[in-house]
mmCIF file with all atom_site columns, C-alpha atoms in Angstrom:
data_model
loop_
_atom_site.group_PDB
_atom_site.id
_atom_site.type_symbol
_atom_site.label_atom_id
_atom_site.label_alt_id
_atom_site.label_comp_id
_atom_site.label_asym_id
_atom_site.label_entity_id
_atom_site.label_seq_id
_atom_site.pdbx_PDB_ins_code
_atom_site.Cartn_x
_atom_site.Cartn_y
_atom_site.Cartn_z
_atom_site.occupancy
_atom_site.B_iso_or_equiv
_atom_site.pdbx_formal_charge
_atom_site.auth_seq_id
_atom_site.auth_comp_id
_atom_site.auth_asym_id
_atom_site.auth_atom_id
_atom_site.pdbx_PDB_model_num
ATOM 1   C CA . MET C 1 1   ? -118.539 34.505 58.656 1.00 62.00 ? 22  MET C CA 1
ATOM 2   C CA . HIS C 1 2   ? -116.197 32.582 56.369 1.00 83.00 ? 23  HIS C CA 1
ATOM 3   C CA . PRO C 1 3   ? -117.193 29.095 55.179 1.00 83.00 ? 24  PRO C CA 1
ATOM 4   C CA . HIS C 1 4   ? -115.510 26.345 57.138 1.00 84.00 ? 25  HIS C CA 1
ATOM 5   C CA . PRO C 1 5   ? -112.943 24.221 55.222 1.00 85.00 ? 26  PRO C CA 1
ATOM 6   C CA . PHE C 1 6   ? -115.322 21.268 55.623 1.00 89.00 ? 27  PHE C CA 1
ATOM 7   C CA . GLU C 1 7   ? -117.897 23.137 53.516 1.00 92.00 ? 28  GLU C CA 1
ATOM 8   C CA . ALA C 1 8   ? -115.356 23.629 50.735 1.00 93.00 ? 29  ALA C CA 1
ATOM 9   C CA . GLU C 1 9   ? -114.410 19.938 50.936 1.00 94.00 ? 30  GLU C CA 1
ATOM 10  C CA . LYS C 1 10  ? -118.078 18.957 50.787 1.00 95.00 ? 31  LYS C CA 1
ATOM 11  C CA . LEU C 1 11  ? -118.504 21.092 47.664 1.00 96.00 ? 32  LEU C CA 1
ATOM 12  C CA . LEU C 1 12  ? -115.476 19.464 46.003 1.00 96.00 ? 33  LEU C CA 1
ATOM 13  C CA . ARG C 1 13  ? -116.933 16.015 46.770 1.00 96.00 ? 34  ARG C CA 1
ATOM 14  C CA . LYS C 1 14  ? -120.248 17.096 45.256 1.00 96.00 ? 35  LYS C CA 1
ATOM 15  C CA . LEU C 1 15  ? -118.431 18.205 42.096 1.00 97.00 ? 36  LEU C CA 1
ATOM 16  C CA . ALA C 1 16  ? -116.435 14.965 41.901 1.00 96.00 ? 37  ALA C CA 1
ATOM 17  C CA . THR C 1 17  ? -119.575 12.836 42.208 1.00 96.00 ? 38  THR C CA 1
ATOM 18  C CA . ASP C 1 18  ? -121.832 14.964 40.001 1.00 96.00 ? 39  ASP C CA 1
ATOM 19  C CA . PRO C 1 19  ? -123.414 12.550 37.477 1.00 96.00 ? 40  PRO C CA 1
ATOM 20  C CA . GLY C 1 20  ? -122.517 14.827 34.565 1.00 97.00 ? 41  GLY C CA 1
ATOM 21  C CA . ILE C 1 21  ? -118.871 15.040 35.617 1.00 97.00 ? 42  ILE C CA 1
ATOM 22  C CA . MET C 1 22  ? -118.786 11.279 36.178 1.00 97.00 ? 43  MET C CA 1
ATOM 23  C CA . ALA C 1 23  ? -120.212 10.758 32.659 1.00 97.00 ? 44  ALA C CA 1
ATOM 24  C CA . ILE C 1 24  ? -117.435 12.928 31.196 1.00 98.00 ? 45  ILE C CA 1
ATOM 25  C CA . MET C 1 25  ? -114.802 11.042 33.157 1.00 97.00 ? 46  MET C CA 1
ATOM 26  C CA . THR C 1 26  ? -116.161 7.673  32.031 1.00 97.00 ? 47  THR C CA 1
ATOM 27  C CA . GLN C 1 27  ? -116.789 8.507  28.376 1.00 97.00 ? 48  GLN C CA 1
ATOM 28  C CA . ARG C 1 28  ? -113.418 10.218 27.897 1.00 97.00 ? 49  ARG C CA 1
ATOM 29  C CA . ARG C 1 29  ? -111.551 7.779  30.170 1.00 97.00 ? 50  ARG C CA 1
ATOM 30  C CA . TYR C 1 30  ? -110.130 10.639 32.203 1.00 97.00 ? 51  TYR C CA 1
ATOM 31  C CA . THR C 1 31  ? -108.519 10.205 35.561 1.00 95.00 ? 52  THR C CA 1
ATOM 32  C CA . VAL C 1 32  ? -107.869 12.901 38.108 1.00 96.00 ? 53  VAL C CA 1
ATOM 33  C CA . GLY C 1 33  ? -105.475 12.084 40.886 1.00 96.00 ? 54  GLY C CA 1
ATOM 34  C CA . ARG C 1 34  ? -106.845 14.695 43.225 1.00 96.00 ? 55  ARG C CA 1
ATOM 35  C CA . LEU C 1 35  ? -109.412 17.509 43.127 1.00 97.00 ? 56  LEU C CA 1
ATOM 36  C CA . CYS C 1 36  ? -108.235 20.304 45.430 1.00 95.00 ? 57  CYS C CA 1
ATOM 37  C CA . GLU C 1 37  ? -109.332 23.706 46.613 1.00 94.00 ? 58  GLU C CA 1
ATOM 38  C CA . MET C 1 38  ? -107.294 26.584 45.234 1.00 91.00 ? 59  MET C CA 1
ATOM 39  C CA . ASP C 1 39  ? -106.681 29.257 47.829 1.00 79.00 ? 60  ASP C CA 1
ATOM 40  C CA . PRO C 1 40  ? -108.189 32.511 46.492 1.00 69.00 ? 61  PRO C CA 1
ATOM 41  C CA . ALA C 1 41  ? -105.493 34.495 48.298 1.00 67.00 ? 62  ALA C CA 1
ATOM 42  C CA . ASP C 1 42  ? -102.705 32.528 46.631 1.00 66.00 ? 63  ASP C CA 1
ATOM 43  C CA . ASP C 1 43  ? -101.893 34.166 43.321 1.00 56.00 ? 64  ASP C CA 1
ATOM 44  C CA . LYS C 1 44  ? -98.704  32.159 42.794 1.00 51.00 ? 65  LYS C CA 1
ATOM 45  C CA . LEU C 1 45  ? -100.245 29.950 40.105 1.00 53.00 ? 66  LEU C CA 1
ATOM 46  C CA . GLN C 1 46  ? -101.749 32.943 38.346 1.00 57.00 ? 67  GLN C CA 1
ATOM 47  C CA . LYS C 1 47  ? -98.377  34.693 38.260 1.00 55.00 ? 68  LYS C CA 1
ATOM 48  C CA . GLN C 1 48  ? -96.737  31.535 36.882 1.00 57.00 ? 69  GLN C CA 1
ATOM 49  C CA . GLN C 1 49  ? -99.352  31.305 34.138 1.00 58.00 ? 70  GLN C CA 1
ATOM 50  C CA . GLN C 1 50  ? -98.961  34.955 33.190 1.00 59.00 ? 71  GLN C CA 1
ATOM 51  C CA . ALA C 1 51  ? -95.171  34.583 33.075 1.00 61.00 ? 72  ALA C CA 1
ATOM 52  C CA . ALA C 1 52  ? -95.637  31.605 30.729 1.00 61.00 ? 73  ALA C CA 1
ATOM 53  C CA . GLY C 1 53  ? -97.991  33.647 28.530 1.00 58.00 ? 74  GLY C CA 1
ATOM 54  C CA . GLU C 1 54  ? -101.080 31.626 29.525 1.00 55.00 ? 75  GLU C CA 1
ATOM 55  C CA . GLY C 1 55  ? -102.758 34.124 31.833 1.00 49.00 ? 76  GLY C CA 1
ATOM 56  C CA . GLY C 1 56  ? -105.801 36.145 31.023 1.00 49.00 ? 77  GLY C CA 1
ATOM 57  C CA . GLY C 1 57  ? -104.288 39.582 31.470 1.00 48.00 ? 78  GLY C CA 1
ATOM 58  C CA . GLY C 1 58  ? -104.913 39.916 35.191 1.00 50.00 ? 79  GLY C CA 1
ATOM 59  C CA . ALA C 1 59  ? -108.155 37.952 35.214 1.00 59.00 ? 80  ALA C CA 1
ATOM 60  C CA . CYS C 1 60  ? -108.869 35.826 38.259 1.00 71.00 ? 81  CYS C CA 1
ATOM 61  C CA . THR C 1 61  ? -107.667 32.263 37.783 1.00 87.00 ? 82  THR C CA 1
ATOM 62  C CA . LEU C 1 62  ? -110.542 29.956 38.754 1.00 92.00 ? 83  LEU C CA 1
ATOM 63  C CA . GLY C 1 63  ? -108.832 26.633 38.175 1.00 94.00 ? 84  GLY C CA 1
ATOM 64  C CA . TYR C 1 64  ? -105.600 24.929 37.304 1.00 94.00 ? 85  TYR C CA 1
ATOM 65  C CA . ASN C 1 65  ? -104.902 21.494 35.834 1.00 95.00 ? 86  ASN C CA 1
ATOM 66  C CA . GLN C 1 66  ? -101.532 20.126 36.880 1.00 95.00 ? 87  GLN C CA 1
ATOM 67  C CA . ASN C 1 67  ? -99.931  17.466 34.647 1.00 95.00 ? 88  ASN C CA 1
ATOM 68  C CA . ALA C 1 68  ? -103.014 16.523 32.610 1.00 94.00 ? 89  ALA C CA 1
ATOM 69  C CA . GLY C 1 69  ? -105.183 15.625 35.579 1.00 94.00 ? 90  GLY C CA 1
ATOM 70  C CA . GLN C 1 70  ? -102.645 14.616 38.197 1.00 96.00 ? 91  GLN C CA 1
ATOM 71  C CA . ARG C 1 71  ? -104.241 17.339 40.306 1.00 97.00 ? 92  ARG C CA 1
ATOM 72  C CA . ILE C 1 72  ? -106.962 19.827 39.491 1.00 97.00 ? 93  ILE C CA 1
ATOM 73  C CA . TYR C 1 73  ? -107.299 22.921 41.643 1.00 96.00 ? 94  TYR C CA 1
ATOM 74  C CA . ILE C 1 74  ? -110.603 24.809 41.758 1.00 96.00 ? 95  ILE C CA 1
ATOM 75  C CA . ARG C 1 75  ? -111.119 28.194 43.423 1.00 94.00 ? 96  ARG C CA 1
ATOM 76  C CA . VAL C 1 76  ? -114.292 27.371 45.383 1.00 95.00 ? 97  VAL C CA 1
ATOM 77  C CA . ARG C 1 77  ? -114.355 30.483 47.591 1.00 92.00 ? 98  ARG C CA 1
ATOM 78  C CA . THR C 1 78  ? -115.235 33.968 46.457 1.00 89.00 ? 99  THR C CA 1
ATOM 79  C CA . ASP C 1 79  ? -112.399 36.479 46.289 1.00 84.00 ? 100 ASP C CA 1
ATOM 80  C CA . ASP C 1 80  ? -113.520 38.141 49.531 1.00 85.00 ? 101 ASP C CA 1
ATOM 81  C CA . LEU C 1 81  ? -113.451 34.692 51.245 1.00 87.00 ? 102 LEU C CA 1
ATOM 82  C CA . LYS C 1 82  ? -116.938 35.286 52.679 1.00 90.00 ? 103 LYS C CA 1
ATOM 83  C CA . SER C 1 83  ? -118.786 32.623 50.727 1.00 93.00 ? 104 SER C CA 1
ATOM 84  C CA . LEU C 1 84  ? -118.487 29.770 48.257 1.00 94.00 ? 105 LEU C CA 1
ATOM 85  C CA . ARG C 1 85  ? -118.833 30.268 44.522 1.00 95.00 ? 106 ARG C CA 1
ATOM 86  C CA . GLU C 1 86  ? -122.017 29.214 42.735 1.00 96.00 ? 107 GLU C CA 1
ATOM 87  C CA . TYR C 1 87  ? -122.169 25.553 41.794 1.00 96.00 ? 108 TYR C CA 1
ATOM 88  C CA . ARG C 1 88  ? -122.857 26.133 38.083 1.00 96.00 ? 109 ARG C CA 1
ATOM 89  C CA . GLY C 1 89  ? -119.751 28.272 37.760 1.00 97.00 ? 110 GLY C CA 1
ATOM 90  C CA . LEU C 1 90  ? -117.687 25.628 39.543 1.00 98.00 ? 111 LEU C CA 1
ATOM 91  C CA . VAL C 1 91  ? -118.972 22.984 37.114 1.00 98.00 ? 112 VAL C CA 1
ATOM 92  C CA . ASN C 1 92  ? -117.942 25.166 34.175 1.00 98.00 ? 113 ASN C CA 1
ATOM 93  C CA . THR C 1 93  ? -114.496 25.632 35.717 1.00 97.00 ? 114 THR C CA 1
ATOM 94  C CA . LEU C 1 94  ? -114.095 21.895 36.300 1.00 98.00 ? 115 LEU C CA 1
ATOM 95  C CA . VAL C 1 95  ? -115.188 21.062 32.739 1.00 98.00 ? 116 VAL C CA 1
ATOM 96  C CA . HIS C 1 96  ? -112.690 23.671 31.516 1.00 98.00 ? 117 HIS C CA 1
ATOM 97  C CA . GLU C 1 97  ? -109.894 22.107 33.560 1.00 97.00 ? 118 GLU C CA 1
ATOM 98  C CA . LEU C 1 98  ? -110.827 18.612 32.373 1.00 98.00 ? 119 LEU C CA 1
ATOM 99  C CA . SER C 1 99  ? -110.437 19.903 28.808 1.00 98.00 ? 120 SER C CA 1
ATOM 100 C CA . HIS C 1 100 ? -106.816 20.619 29.711 1.00 97.00 ? 121 HIS C CA 1
ATOM 101 C CA . ASN C 1 101 ? -106.315 16.850 30.115 1.00 96.00 ? 122 ASN C CA 1
ATOM 102 C CA . GLU C 1 102 ? -106.082 16.806 26.313 1.00 96.00 ? 123 GLU C CA 1
ATOM 103 C CA . PHE C 1 103 ? -105.119 20.341 25.281 1.00 96.00 ? 124 PHE C CA 1
ATOM 104 C CA . GLY C 1 104 ? -102.887 22.813 27.075 1.00 94.00 ? 125 GLY C CA 1
ATOM 105 C CA . PRO C 1 105 ? -103.351 26.107 25.258 1.00 94.00 ? 126 PRO C CA 1
ATOM 106 C CA . HIS C 1 106 ? -106.734 27.747 24.727 1.00 96.00 ? 127 HIS C CA 1
ATOM 107 C CA . THR C 1 107 ? -106.835 27.056 20.994 1.00 96.00 ? 128 THR C CA 1
ATOM 108 C CA . GLU C 1 108 ? -109.794 26.151 18.790 1.00 98.00 ? 129 GLU C CA 1
ATOM 109 C CA . PRO C 1 109 ? -109.431 22.385 19.480 1.00 97.00 ? 130 PRO C CA 1
ATOM 110 C CA . PHE C 1 110 ? -109.467 23.137 23.224 1.00 98.00 ? 131 PHE C CA 1
ATOM 111 C CA . TRP C 1 111 ? -112.721 25.116 22.994 1.00 98.00 ? 132 TRP C CA 1
ATOM 112 C CA . ARG C 1 112 ? -114.275 22.496 20.711 1.00 98.00 ? 133 ARG C CA 1
ATOM 113 C CA . LEU C 1 113 ? -113.483 19.841 23.318 1.00 98.00 ? 134 LEU C CA 1
ATOM 114 C CA . TYR C 1 114 ? -114.833 22.056 26.105 1.00 98.00 ? 135 TYR C CA 1
ATOM 115 C CA . SER C 1 115 ? -118.118 22.336 24.176 1.00 98.00 ? 136 SER C CA 1
ATOM 116 C CA . GLU C 1 116 ? -118.253 18.558 23.697 1.00 98.00 ? 137 GLU C CA 1
ATOM 117 C CA . LEU C 1 117 ? -117.638 17.927 27.408 1.00 98.00 ? 138 LEU C CA 1
ATOM 118 C CA . LYS C 1 118 ? -120.241 20.497 28.426 1.00 98.00 ? 139 LYS C CA 1
ATOM 119 C CA . ALA C 1 119 ? -122.731 18.818 26.063 1.00 98.00 ? 140 ALA C CA 1
ATOM 120 C CA . ILE C 1 120 ? -122.055 15.448 27.730 1.00 98.00 ? 141 ILE C CA 1
ATOM 121 C CA . TYR C 1 121 ? -122.676 17.093 31.094 1.00 97.00 ? 142 TYR C CA 1
ATOM 122 C CA . LEU C 1 122 ? -125.966 18.670 30.027 1.00 96.00 ? 143 LEU C CA 1
ATOM 123 C CA . ARG C 1 123 ? -127.221 15.567 28.172 1.00 96.00 ? 144 ARG C CA 1
ATOM 124 C CA . THR C 1 124 ? -126.527 13.446 31.247 1.00 95.00 ? 145 THR C CA 1
ATOM 125 C CA . HIS C 1 125 ? -128.538 15.757 33.469 1.00 93.00 ? 146 HIS C CA 1
ATOM 126 C CA . ALA C 1 126 ? -131.350 16.035 30.911 1.00 92.00 ? 147 ALA C CA 1
ATOM 127 C CA . ALA C 1 127 ? -131.626 12.231 30.770 1.00 92.00 ? 148 ALA C CA 1
ATOM 128 C CA . LEU C 1 128 ? -131.661 12.008 34.562 1.00 91.00 ? 149 LEU C CA 1
ATOM 129 C CA . GLN C 1 129 ? -134.319 14.743 34.705 1.00 88.00 ? 150 GLN C CA 1
ATOM 130 C CA . ARG C 1 130 ? -136.520 12.840 32.230 1.00 86.00 ? 151 ARG C CA 1
ATOM 131 C CA . SER C 1 131 ? -136.215 9.739  34.393 1.00 86.00 ? 152 SER C CA 1
ATOM 132 C CA . GLY C 1 132 ? -137.163 11.742 37.505 1.00 80.00 ? 153 GLY C CA 1
ATOM 133 C CA . THR C 1 133 ? -133.833 11.150 39.221 1.00 73.00 ? 154 THR C CA 1
ATOM 134 C CA . VAL C 1 134 ? -133.029 13.303 42.248 1.00 61.00 ? 155 VAL C CA 1
ATOM 135 C CA . VAL C 1 135 ? -129.395 13.953 43.188 1.00 61.00 ? 156 VAL C CA 1
ATOM 136 C CA . GLY C 1 136 ? -128.521 15.209 46.663 1.00 55.00 ? 157 GLY C CA 1
ATOM 137 C CA . GLY C 1 137 ? -132.077 16.342 47.385 1.00 50.00 ? 158 GLY C CA 1
ATOM 138 C CA . SER C 1 138 ? -132.269 18.499 44.231 1.00 52.00 ? 159 SER C CA 1
ATOM 139 C CA . SER C 1 139 ? -133.544 17.745 40.786 1.00 49.00 ? 160 SER C CA 1
ATOM 140 C CA . THR C 1 140 ? -130.665 17.018 38.500 1.00 49.00 ? 161 THR C CA 1
ATOM 141 C CA . MET C 1 141 ? -131.562 19.956 36.213 1.00 49.00 ? 162 MET C CA 1
ATOM 142 C CA . THR C 1 142 ? -131.283 22.293 39.199 1.00 53.00 ? 163 THR C CA 1
ATOM 143 C CA . LEU C 1 143 ? -127.725 21.027 39.596 1.00 52.00 ? 164 LEU C CA 1
ATOM 144 C CA . ALA C 1 144 ? -126.964 21.434 35.899 1.00 48.00 ? 165 ALA C CA 1
#
């Protein structure tokens, strides 16, 4: 059975409201016009990236940042379309795509920023864990 589109939408909402992601957005003053599901069967974006020399040599594209946050696409379904990807991996993809708000190519400054954003994410969840905060029925460290 394939996950219903509502399940994918629910997962995107969970990502958008994750306290760690919200902390990144606030601290870096990022805006994202729209967070969207990327169709795993649609390889158009991947082909465009490879043609522009940005692709990973045939690797599966998990996300795409359009116009520095105007829209961010995340591939939430597995390649076989039978399930949704693990939350932790989706967080990493979203943090990666948020890094593209400042840097396009995957250069050293890009990866340095990615590390800084990931640290904000983890520190936020660690602080919430210490305070005993529960998010969506799970401990915040389980989310992180």
